[in-house]
Amino acid sequence: MSLPHAILTALLEKPSSGLELTRRFDKSIGFFWSATHQQIYRELGRLETSGLIRALPQTGPVRGQKKEYEVLPEGRAELARWTAAGDDPKTVREPLLLRLRAAAVVGTAGLDAELHRHLALHRAQLADYRAIERRDFPPGEGDAANPLQHAVLRAGIGLEAFWAQWLTETLATLPSDRTDGGPPGGPARGPARGPAEGAAEALGPS
């Protein structure tokens, strides 16, 4: 996904000013595609120059009035083209997973606190998503009005639930009596090779 298409989507949902767009990104769209205020304003200018959006006519004094934008037919056509285009899944690049791989070599000192911090963050985000679901898609009312919006929200709920469960399980496997990569009292070394070697090598160095 790209920022221009995120902005076109937001403006088709509701014509907005730059300030309103940044607030909507902070509260909703930013959950799955983040952008700074400067990036949003810069992209609005590019989209307007490209003829994909336009500023709505202002009915009052120009001074102090927020400029609102709407999507032109060319912008809708571009968003429809992009929506139908193919796109391969993106490879996960999560620094925490690399830290765990490194801890298997150098030891787990300090890792417990970092995993607990991530767990708290994911639990908080999961609670926010579930609160939004209860508000916007109450039980028993279904999601007939916005099934695709609910699908995006359910994806977020599923991802946060996965991370919370995975972190809880990983914390339970951390060694409690040593902080290096080797046996107590001995030199640090890599983990013993065993039946799980094949699975580990799938994520190992080439």
Backbone as a ProteinNet text record, in pm:
[ID]
protein_1_A
[PRIMARY]
MSLPHAILTALLEKPSSGLELTRRFDKSIGFFWSATHQQIYRELGRLETSGLIRALPQTGPVRGQKKEYEVLPEGRAELARWTAAGDDPKTVREPLLLRLRAAAVVGTAGLDAELHRHLALHRAQLADYRAIERRDFPPGEGDAANPLQHAVLRAGIGLEAFWAQWLTETLATLPSDRTDGGPPGGPARGPARGPAEGAAEALGPS
[TERTIARY]
84.3	0	87.4	39.7	115.4	33.4	103.1	35.6	-64.8	-33.3	-133.8	-265.5	-258.1	-381.6	-455.2	-380.6	-445.5	-520.9	-460.5	-525.4	-646.1	-633.8	-748.6	-864.1	-832.4	-936.3	-1005.8	-927.5	-984	-1069.7	-1025.7	-1101.6	-1228.5	-1226.6	-1350	-1451.5	-1402.3	-1492.5	-1553.6	-1469.9	-1518.6	-1422.5	-1469.6	-1382.2	-1331.7	-1204.3	-1143	-1034.5	-1002.8	-887.6	-762.7	-647.8	-524.4	-521.9	-569.3	-571.3	-664.9	-781.4	-875.2	-817.9	-747	-685.7	-583.4	-499	-397.4	-462.2	-573.3	-643.7	-702.3	-755	-810.7	-701.3	-584.1	-471.5	-431	-430.5	-391.6	-488.6	-618.5	-720.5	-760	-743.7	-794	-698.9	-681	-598.3	-456.1	-408.9	-273.4	-249	-354.6	-335.5	-265.8	-291.2	-230.1	-146	-149	-60.5	-33.1	79.9	111	177.3	162.5	226.2	232.2	336.9	348.1	260.4	234.9	154.8	222	355.1	427	412.9	419	404.3	265.9	164.1	26.7	6.8	52.7	37.9	116.4	234.9	315.7	246.7	187.8	121.3	-6.4	-75.7	-194.8	-158.4	-46.7	-2.6	28.6	93.3	125.5	0.1	-95.7	-219.6	-298.5	-297	-367.9	-298.8	-166.7	-91.4	-113.4	-128.8	-148.7	-291.3	-380.5	-518	-602.9	-559.9	-636.7	-732.6	-703.3	-792.4	-799.8	-896.5	-904.8	-951.7	-919.6	-967.9	-1111.3	-1197.6	-1336.8	-1346.3	-1440.4	-1458.4	-1490.2	-1427.8	-1450.1	-1559.1	-1656.8	-1773.5	-1754.2	-1661.6	-1640	-1506.3	-1463.4	-1332.1	-1221.7	-1126.1	-1018.8	-928.6	-902.1	-808.9	-861.3	-781.6	-817	-907.4	-953.6	-1042.7	-961.3	-995	-923.3	-961.8	-861.4	-885.2	-924.2	-1043.2	-1088.8	-1071	-1041.6	-1014	-1117.6	-1143.3	-1226.1	-1156	-1194.9	-1132.7	-1202.3	-1124.1	-1176.6	-1195	-1267.9	-1286.4	-1154.5	-1053	-921.6	-863	-886.8	-837.8	-910.7	-1042.5	-1120.1	-1073.6	-1048.2	-1003.5	-867.5	-777.3	-645.8	-658.5	-745	-763.3	-824.5	-919.4	-978.6	-874.1	-787.9	-682	-588.1	-548.5	-455.8	-519.4	-647.9	-718.1	-720.9	-736.7	-746.7	-610.9	-503.2	-369.7	-318	-226	-167.5	-54.9	-32.7	74.6	113.4	239.7	285.4	289.6	271	284.9	424.2	432.6	559.4	627.6	759.2	836.4	837.2	814.8	814.9	957.6	977.7	1106.8	1084.3	1088	1058.7	1188	1239.7	1365	1362.7	1245.5	1238.5	1274.2	1233.6	1266.7	1416.9	1480.5	1625.6	1694.9	1638.5	1695.9	1690.8	1581.5	1572.2	1675.8	1694.4	1795	1934.3	1960.9	2089.8	2105	1995.6	2000.4	2035.8	2001.6	2037.3	2187.9	2260.7	2405.5	2476.1	2428.6	2501.3	2437.4	2318.6	2252.8	2130.7	2048.9	1918.2	1913.5	2027.9	2027.9	1952	1854.5	1775.9	1659	1654.6	1549.4	1412.8	1410.4	1283.5	1207.2	1277.3	1211.1	1159.3	1238.2	1195.5	1073.3	1069.9	953.5	829.2	845.1	731.8	682	774.4	733.9	653.2	700.2	626.2	490.3	485.7	359.4	257.9	302	210.6	160.2	248.3	207.3	105.1	129.9	36.3	-97.2	-94.2	-219.4	-300.6	-232.2	-302.2	-364.1	-289.1	-342.8	-459.6	-449	-557.9	-683.2	-666.6	-781.5	-844.7	-762.5	-815.8	-895.9	-840.6	-910.8	-1043.9	-1044.5	-1168.7	-1271.7	-1226.3	-1318.2	-1379.9	-1298.6	-1350.2	-1451.4	-1423.2	-1515.9	-1648.8	-1643.5	-1768.5	-1847.5	-1777.3	-1845	-1903.7	-1823.2	-1864	-1935.6	-1912.9	-1975.2	-2030.6	-2138.1	-2191.7	-2235.4	-2219	-2263.1	-2411.7	-2448.1	-2587.6	-2632.9	-2559.2	-2599.1	-2527.9	-2425.4	-2354	-2272.3	-2212.6	-2130.9	-2172.2	-2301.5	-2349.4	-2319.4	-2318.4	-2297.4	-2154.2	-2057.7	-1916.8	-1838	-1867.9	-1800.7	-1650.3	-1606.5	-1463.1	-1388.9	-1451	-1389.7	-1376.4	-1478.3	-1472.1	-1363.7	-1346.7	-1242.9	-1104.6	-1081.2	-953.1	-933.4	-1038.9	-1030.1	-1004.5	-1072.1	-1050.7	-908.3	-849.3	-709.6	-619.4	-645.6	-567.7	-584.8	-707.5	-733.8	-659.1	-664.6	-596.8	-446.2	-387.1	-242.6	-200.2	-273.5	-236.8	-257.9	-363.6	-386.4	-273.7	-227.5	-115.5	9.1	44.8	166.7	156.5	39.3	22.4	41.6	-16.7	-2.9	141.4	201.9	339	436.5	421	509.7	492.7	368.6	343.8	411.5	397.2	458.8	611.3	665.6	810.7	869.2	801.9	848.9	857.2	764.3	762.9	879.8	942.9	1054.1	1190.4	1195.7	1324.8	1391.1	1522.2	1592.3	1594	1579.9	1575	1704	1798.7	1918.1	2047.2	2038	2161.4	2132.4	2234.1	2215.3	2307	2381.9	2466.2	2417.9	2492.3	2448.9	2500.7	2571.7	2628.8	2584.3	2635.7	2594.7	2646.2	2580	2623.6	2768.1	2848.8	2987	3079.3	3029.2	3111.3	3115.1	3195.2	3201.9	3073.6	3045.3	2924.1	2937.7	2829.7	2829.8	2688.6	2675.8	2544.7	2460.5	2328.9	2239	2269.6	2242.7	2266.8	2179.3	2230.9	2154	2072.7	1950.3	1863.1	1761.1	1649.5	1547	1487.6	1490.3	1427.3	1522.9	1640.8	1743.3	1690.1	1611.9	1562.6	1474.7	1384.6	1297.9	1377.4	1477.7	1558.4	1637	1690	1771	1690	1557.7	1473.7	1482.9	1513.4	1526.7	1673.2	1763.8	1904.2	1975.9	2108.5	2186.3	2196.1	2211.8	2220.6	2359.5
-119	0	123.4	233	356.4	469.1	571.1	684.3	752.5	775.3	838	762.6	630	551.4	553	560.2	573.5	706.2	812.5	943.8	946.8	888.3	881.6	806	695.9	619.1	704.6	774.2	856.2	969	1031.7	1143	1095.5	973.9	920.4	887.8	846.1	821	950.4	1057.6	1186.4	1296.9	1396.9	1510.3	1575	1605.9	1653	1755	1831.2	1920.2	1841.5	1902.8	1836.7	1804.5	1898.6	1875.6	1761.9	1757.7	1649.1	1514	1513.5	1389.4	1338.3	1427.8	1384.2	1328.6	1385.9	1333.5	1196.3	1176.5	1046.4	940.7	981.5	887.5	849.6	945.7	916.9	820.8	829.5	753.6	621.5	611.4	490.6	438	513.7	464.4	437.7	517	500.2	366.6	293.7	162.2	66.5	84.6	-7.2	63.6	197.9	271.1	407.7	421.7	544	646.5	773.1	882.7	1003.7	1082.6	1205.1	1313.4	1418.4	1529.6	1590.8	1604.7	1664.4	1578.8	1447.1	1358	1369.8	1381.1	1391.5	1521.5	1633.6	1762.2	1763.3	1706.8	1701.5	1617.7	1504.9	1418.1	1481	1557.5	1628.3	1722.5	1791.6	1881.8	1807.5	1691.5	1612.6	1560	1512.5	1459.9	1569.9	1689.1	1801.5	1840.5	1847.5	1881.4	1778.1	1650.9	1541.9	1535.1	1616.1	1616.6	1503.5	1444.1	1334.5	1383.2	1497.3	1559	1708.2	1773.8	1918.7	1978	2104.3	2175	2219.7	2197.3	2239	2391.1	2445.4	2591.4	2639.9	2749.6	2805	2910.4	2897.9	2986.3	3112.6	3108.2	3224.8	3289	3376.8	3440.2	3335.1	3353.8	3256	3254.3	3370.3	3378.7	3300.5	3207.1	3131	3012.9	2995.5	2883.7	2763.8	2646.4	2525.5	2483.6	2447.7	2400.6	2253.4	2221.1	2083.1	2025.4	1895.2	1830	1721.6	1700.8	1589.7	1518.4	1392.9	1312.1	1337.2	1358.4	1375.3	1238	1231.3	1101.9	1031.9	1109.2	1049.1	984.3	1044.6	986.7	858.8	858.2	736.1	623.5	656.6	556	500.2	586.7	540.5	448.7	482.1	397.9	263.2	264.3	138.4	52.2	115.5	41.4	-22.6	55	3.4	-107.2	-91.5	-191.6	-326.7	-325.1	-449.8	-507.5	-430.9	-477.4	-582.5	-667	-769.4	-713.8	-779.4	-737.8	-857.7	-892.1	-1007.2	-974.2	-1074.9	-1052.4	-1000.6	-912.7	-855.1	-943.4	-955.2	-1030.1	-956.6	-1031.5	-970.9	-933.9	-808.7	-763.1	-707.5	-795.5	-759.3	-767.5	-652.6	-653.2	-745.5	-760.8	-845.5	-990.4	-1038	-1174.7	-1190.8	-1089.1	-1094	-1090.7	-1015.4	-1011.7	-1150.4	-1222.2	-1356.9	-1448.4	-1435.2	-1518.4	-1486.3	-1358	-1317.9	-1368.5	-1367	-1412.7	-1560.1	-1636.8	-1778.6	-1797.2	-1692	-1699.8	-1631.4	-1510.3	-1431.7	-1437.6	-1494.1	-1502.9	-1414.1	-1436.4	-1371.6	-1259.2	-1209.8	-1100.9	-980.3	-930.4	-814.9	-845.2	-964.4	-996.8	-1008.6	-1057.2	-1073.9	-942.3	-835	-704.3	-653.9	-674.9	-628.3	-704.7	-835	-913.5	-872.3	-845.5	-799.6	-663.5	-576.1	-444.8	-460.4	-544.9	-569.7	-631.8	-722.8	-787.2	-684.8	-591.7	-488.4	-400	-366.7	-282.6	-354.7	-480.8	-555.3	-579.3	-603.4	-619.7	-490.3	-377.3	-248.4	-222.5	-252.1	-232.3	-326.2	-448.9	-544.8	-495.3	-440.4	-387.2	-270.7	-184.7	-72.7	-123.5	-221.9	-276.1	-338.3	-412.3	-476.6	-373.6	-263.6	-156.3	-93.2	-73	-19.1	-115.2	-244.6	-343	-340.7	-332	-326.1	-200.4	-91.2	35.7	37.7	-4.3	8.8	-113.6	-229.7	-353.7	-430.3	-379.8	-443.8	-586.8	-676.2	-815.1	-820.9	-905.8	-923.1	-835.7	-727.4	-638.2	-670.1	-755.3	-793	-678.1	-701.7	-598	-577.5	-592.4	-584.1	-448.9	-341.6	-208.9	-190.2	-239.6	-220.3	-349.7	-455	-582.9	-577.2	-497.4	-491.6	-412	-306.9	-233.1	-322.4	-404.1	-496.5	-601.3	-642.8	-740.7	-684.9	-556.6	-493	-489.9	-454.7	-449.5	-587.8	-690.2	-825.3	-873.5	-826.9	-860.5	-802.5	-678.1	-616.6	-689.1	-727.7	-801.9	-934.5	-1003.9	-1132.7	-1120.8	-1018.7	-999.9	-968.1	-878.7	-843.2	-961.2	-1038.7	-1157.1	-1258.2	-1272.7	-1363.5	-1320.3	-1191.8	-1144.5	-1159.4	-1131	-1144.4	-1289.8	-1382.2	-1524.2	-1570.9	-1531.1	-1574.1	-1521.4	-1396.3	-1339.3	-1409.7	-1439.9	-1511.2	-1647.8	-1720	-1851.7	-1842	-1741.2	-1724.8	-1689.8	-1604.6	-1569.9	-1694	-1786.9	-1908.1	-2000.4	-1981.9	-2068.8	-2010.2	-1884.8	-1823.9	-1897.6	-1922.4	-1987.9	-1895.8	-1955.4	-1875.4	-1879.2	-1966.6	-1983.6	-1951.2	-1889	-1850.9	-1737.3	-1660.7	-1544.8	-1546.5	-1657.2	-1663.8	-1775.7	-1795.4	-1893.9	-2032.3	-2053.8	-2184.8	-2238.2	-2353.4	-2414.1	-2335.2	-2342.9	-2270.1	-2303.8	-2199	-2218.2	-2247.3	-2257.6	-2291.1	-2177.5	-2188.3	-2082.8	-2075	-1955.1	-1937.5	-2014.2	-2077.6	-2148.6	-2147.7	-2190	-2193.6	-2304.5	-2301.7	-2405.5	-2540.1	-2646.2	-2781.8	-2809.5	-2884.9	-2922.5	-3046.9	-3047.3	-3158.8	-3183	-3249.3	-3281.8	-3159.3	-3044.1	-2924	-2849.9	-2909.9	-2841.4	-2796.1	-2882.3	-2847.6	-2724.2	-2713.9	-2598.2	-2473.6	-2484.8	-2368.1	-2319.3	-2412.9	-2373.9	-2298.2	-2317	-2244.8	-2094.9	-2053	-1911.2	-1874.5	-1965.7	-1945.2	-1876.6	-1858.5	-1791	-1875.9	-1809.3	-1882.4	-1937.7
0	0	0	-55.6	-60.3	0.1	43.6	106.3	13.9	-115.4	-201.6	-205.3	-209.9	-215.7	-82.5	26.6	156.9	165.8	113.8	116.6	24.3	-95.6	-186	-121.5	-52.9	15.9	120.5	201.9	309.1	253	143.9	86.7	17.6	-38.3	-96	13.8	128.6	241.1	291.6	290.2	338.9	296.3	215.7	183.6	313.3	316.7	440.7	412.7	514.5	509.5	547.3	529.1	567.6	715.4	796.7	940.9	977.9	915.1	942.7	899.9	788	741.9	841.9	893.5	989.1	1114.5	1156.4	1274.3	1245.4	1124.9	1088.4	1078.7	1029	1025.8	1167.1	1257.4	1395.3	1461.9	1425.1	1496.9	1429.5	1297.6	1231.3	1124.5	1017.3	907.2	953.9	1048	1098.7	1166.6	1200.5	1261.1	1164.5	1032.8	937.6	831.7	827	736.9	797.9	862.5	934.3	843.8	879	805.4	896.5	880.8	958.5	896.1	973.4	921.8	799.3	803.6	691.2	565.7	581.6	465.8	404.3	487.7	437.8	360.2	416.5	347.8	216.8	216.3	94.5	-12.9	27.6	-69.1	-121.7	-39.5	-86.9	-200.9	-186.2	-292.1	-420	-408.7	-527.3	-595.7	-516.1	-573.7	-643.8	-586.2	-649.2	-780	-779.6	-900	-1009.9	-969.2	-1065.5	-1117.9	-1065.1	-1111.1	-1057.3	-945.2	-886.1	-777.8	-718.5	-620.8	-649.5	-586.8	-599.9	-468.3	-447.7	-330.1	-355.5	-258.1	-272.7	-273	-349.4	-349.1	-208.2	-169.6	-36.3	-43.2	46.1	42.6	125	221.1	306.5	279.2	368.5	354.8	351.3	259.9	245.1	367.3	423.7	534.9	656.2	705.6	824.7	798.3	674.5	643.7	595.6	647.4	608.6	467.1	386.8	251.3	257.3	204.3	200.9	61.1	57.2	-70.1	-98.4	-228.1	-272.5	-387.8	-411.1	-515.1	-649	-753.4	-888.6	-954.6	-1065.3	-1133.4	-1165	-1202.1	-1230.9	-1105.9	-989.8	-865.4	-829.4	-850.3	-824.7	-917.3	-1045.7	-1140.3	-1100	-1051.7	-1007.9	-887.1	-792.8	-675.5	-714.2	-808.1	-854.3	-925.2	-1006	-1074.5	-973.2	-871.3	-771.1	-687.4	-654.5	-574.2	-644.7	-776.9	-852.6	-890.1	-868.3	-908	-810.5	-857.8	-772.4	-687.2	-574.7	-484.5	-398.6	-398.2	-321.1	-171.7	-85.1	59.2	91.6	190.8	230.7	334.8	322.7	420.2	554	660.9	794.4	833.7	872	922.2	1062.4	1159.6	1297.5	1380.2	1426.6	1502.3	1623.7	1686	1804.5	1771.9	1654.8	1616.5	1596.5	1541.8	1526.6	1662.3	1757.5	1892.3	1957.5	1936.9	1992.7	1929.7	1799.4	1733.2	1788.8	1812.7	1869.2	2012.1	2088.7	2228	2236.9	2133.4	2132.5	2126	2085.6	2073.2	2189.5	2227.4	2328	2466.2	2477.7	2607.7	2616.2	2717.8	2727.7	2829.3	2873.6	2971.6	2917.3	2993.2	2953.2	2861.8	2806.8	2710.9	2778.1	2901.1	2973.1	2981.9	3019.3	3033.5	2899.7	2792.8	2660.9	2611.6	2634.5	2594.4	2672.8	2801.2	2881.6	2832.1	2791.7	2740.3	2611.2	2521.4	2397.1	2425.9	2520.8	2555.4	2604.3	2687.2	2737	2623.4	2529.9	2416.9	2328.5	2299.2	2213.9	2285	2413.9	2487.9	2487.4	2501.2	2498.8	2362.2	2254.9	2120.8	2094.1	2142	2126.4	2197.3	2315.7	2389	2313.8	2250.8	2172.4	2053.4	1981.5	1865.3	1905.4	2014.7	2058	2101.9	2160.4	2198.2	2073.3	1969.6	1844	1782.6	1788.1	1732.7	1807.9	1940.1	2017.4	1984.1	1958	1928.2	1787.7	1688.7	1549.1	1493.2	1553.4	1505.2	1624.8	1685.9	1806.8	1779.8	1877.7	1861.4	1829.1	1734.7	1698.6	1584.6	1557.1	1448.9	1318.1	1325.2	1204.3	1149.2	1033.6	970.6	825.8	799.5	662	599.1	679.2	623.4	576.4	654	621.5	643.6	569.2	594.3	570	471.6	443.6	550.6	602.2	712.1	834.8	859.4	972.3	948.4	822.8	791.9	824	792.9	825.8	977	1049	1194.6	1252.7	1198.4	1248	1221.9	1111.6	1084	1192.4	1230.5	1337.4	1469.5	1499.9	1623.4	1622.2	1508.2	1498.8	1513.6	1452.8	1462.1	1605.8	1670.4	1808.1	1902	1879.5	1962	1942.6	1817.1	1791	1867.1	1856.5	1922.6	2074.2	2130	2274.5	2317.7	2242.2	2276.3	2255.8	2144.6	2115.3	2219.7	2259.2	2360.4	2494.6	2530	2655.7	2653.3	2542.5	2531.4	2529.5	2462.2	2454	2589.8	2663.6	2798.2	2886.9	2866.9	2948.9	2917.1	2800.5	2762.3	2797.2	2842.8	2873.5	2989.6	2980.8	3092.7	3213.7	3331.3	3454.4	3534.1	3494.3	3576.7	3504.1	3382.8	3316.2	3219.7	3188.8	3103.4	2983.5	2962.2	2843.7	2753.2	2644.4	2546.4	2575.2	2686.7	2713.6	2846.8	2889.6	3015.3	3133.6	3252	3369.6	3402.7	3422.9	3461.5	3346.7	3226.2	3111.4	3011.9	2908.5	2807.7	2725.7	2679.6	2599.8	2469.5	2427.1	2300.7	2244.9	2121.2	2058	2115.3	2088.6	2138.7	2076.6	2152.1	2101.7	1982.1	1888.2	1770.7	1803	1761.2	1794.4	1687	1722.2	1622.3	1555	1627.7	1569.8	1477.4	1449.3	1369.7	1235.3	1168.8	1034.8	1037.1	1137.5	1146.5	1176.2	1262.6	1297.2	1176.8	1097.4	983.2	879.9	880.4	784.4	805.5	929.5	958	980.7	948.7	976.8	862.2	880.3	777.1	652.5	539.6	412.8	392.1
[MASK]
++++++++++++++++++++++++++++++++++++++++++++++++++++++++++++++++++++++++++++++++++++++++++++++++++++++++++++++++++++++++++++++++++++++++++++++++++++++++++++++++++++++++++++++++++++++++++++++++++++++++++++++

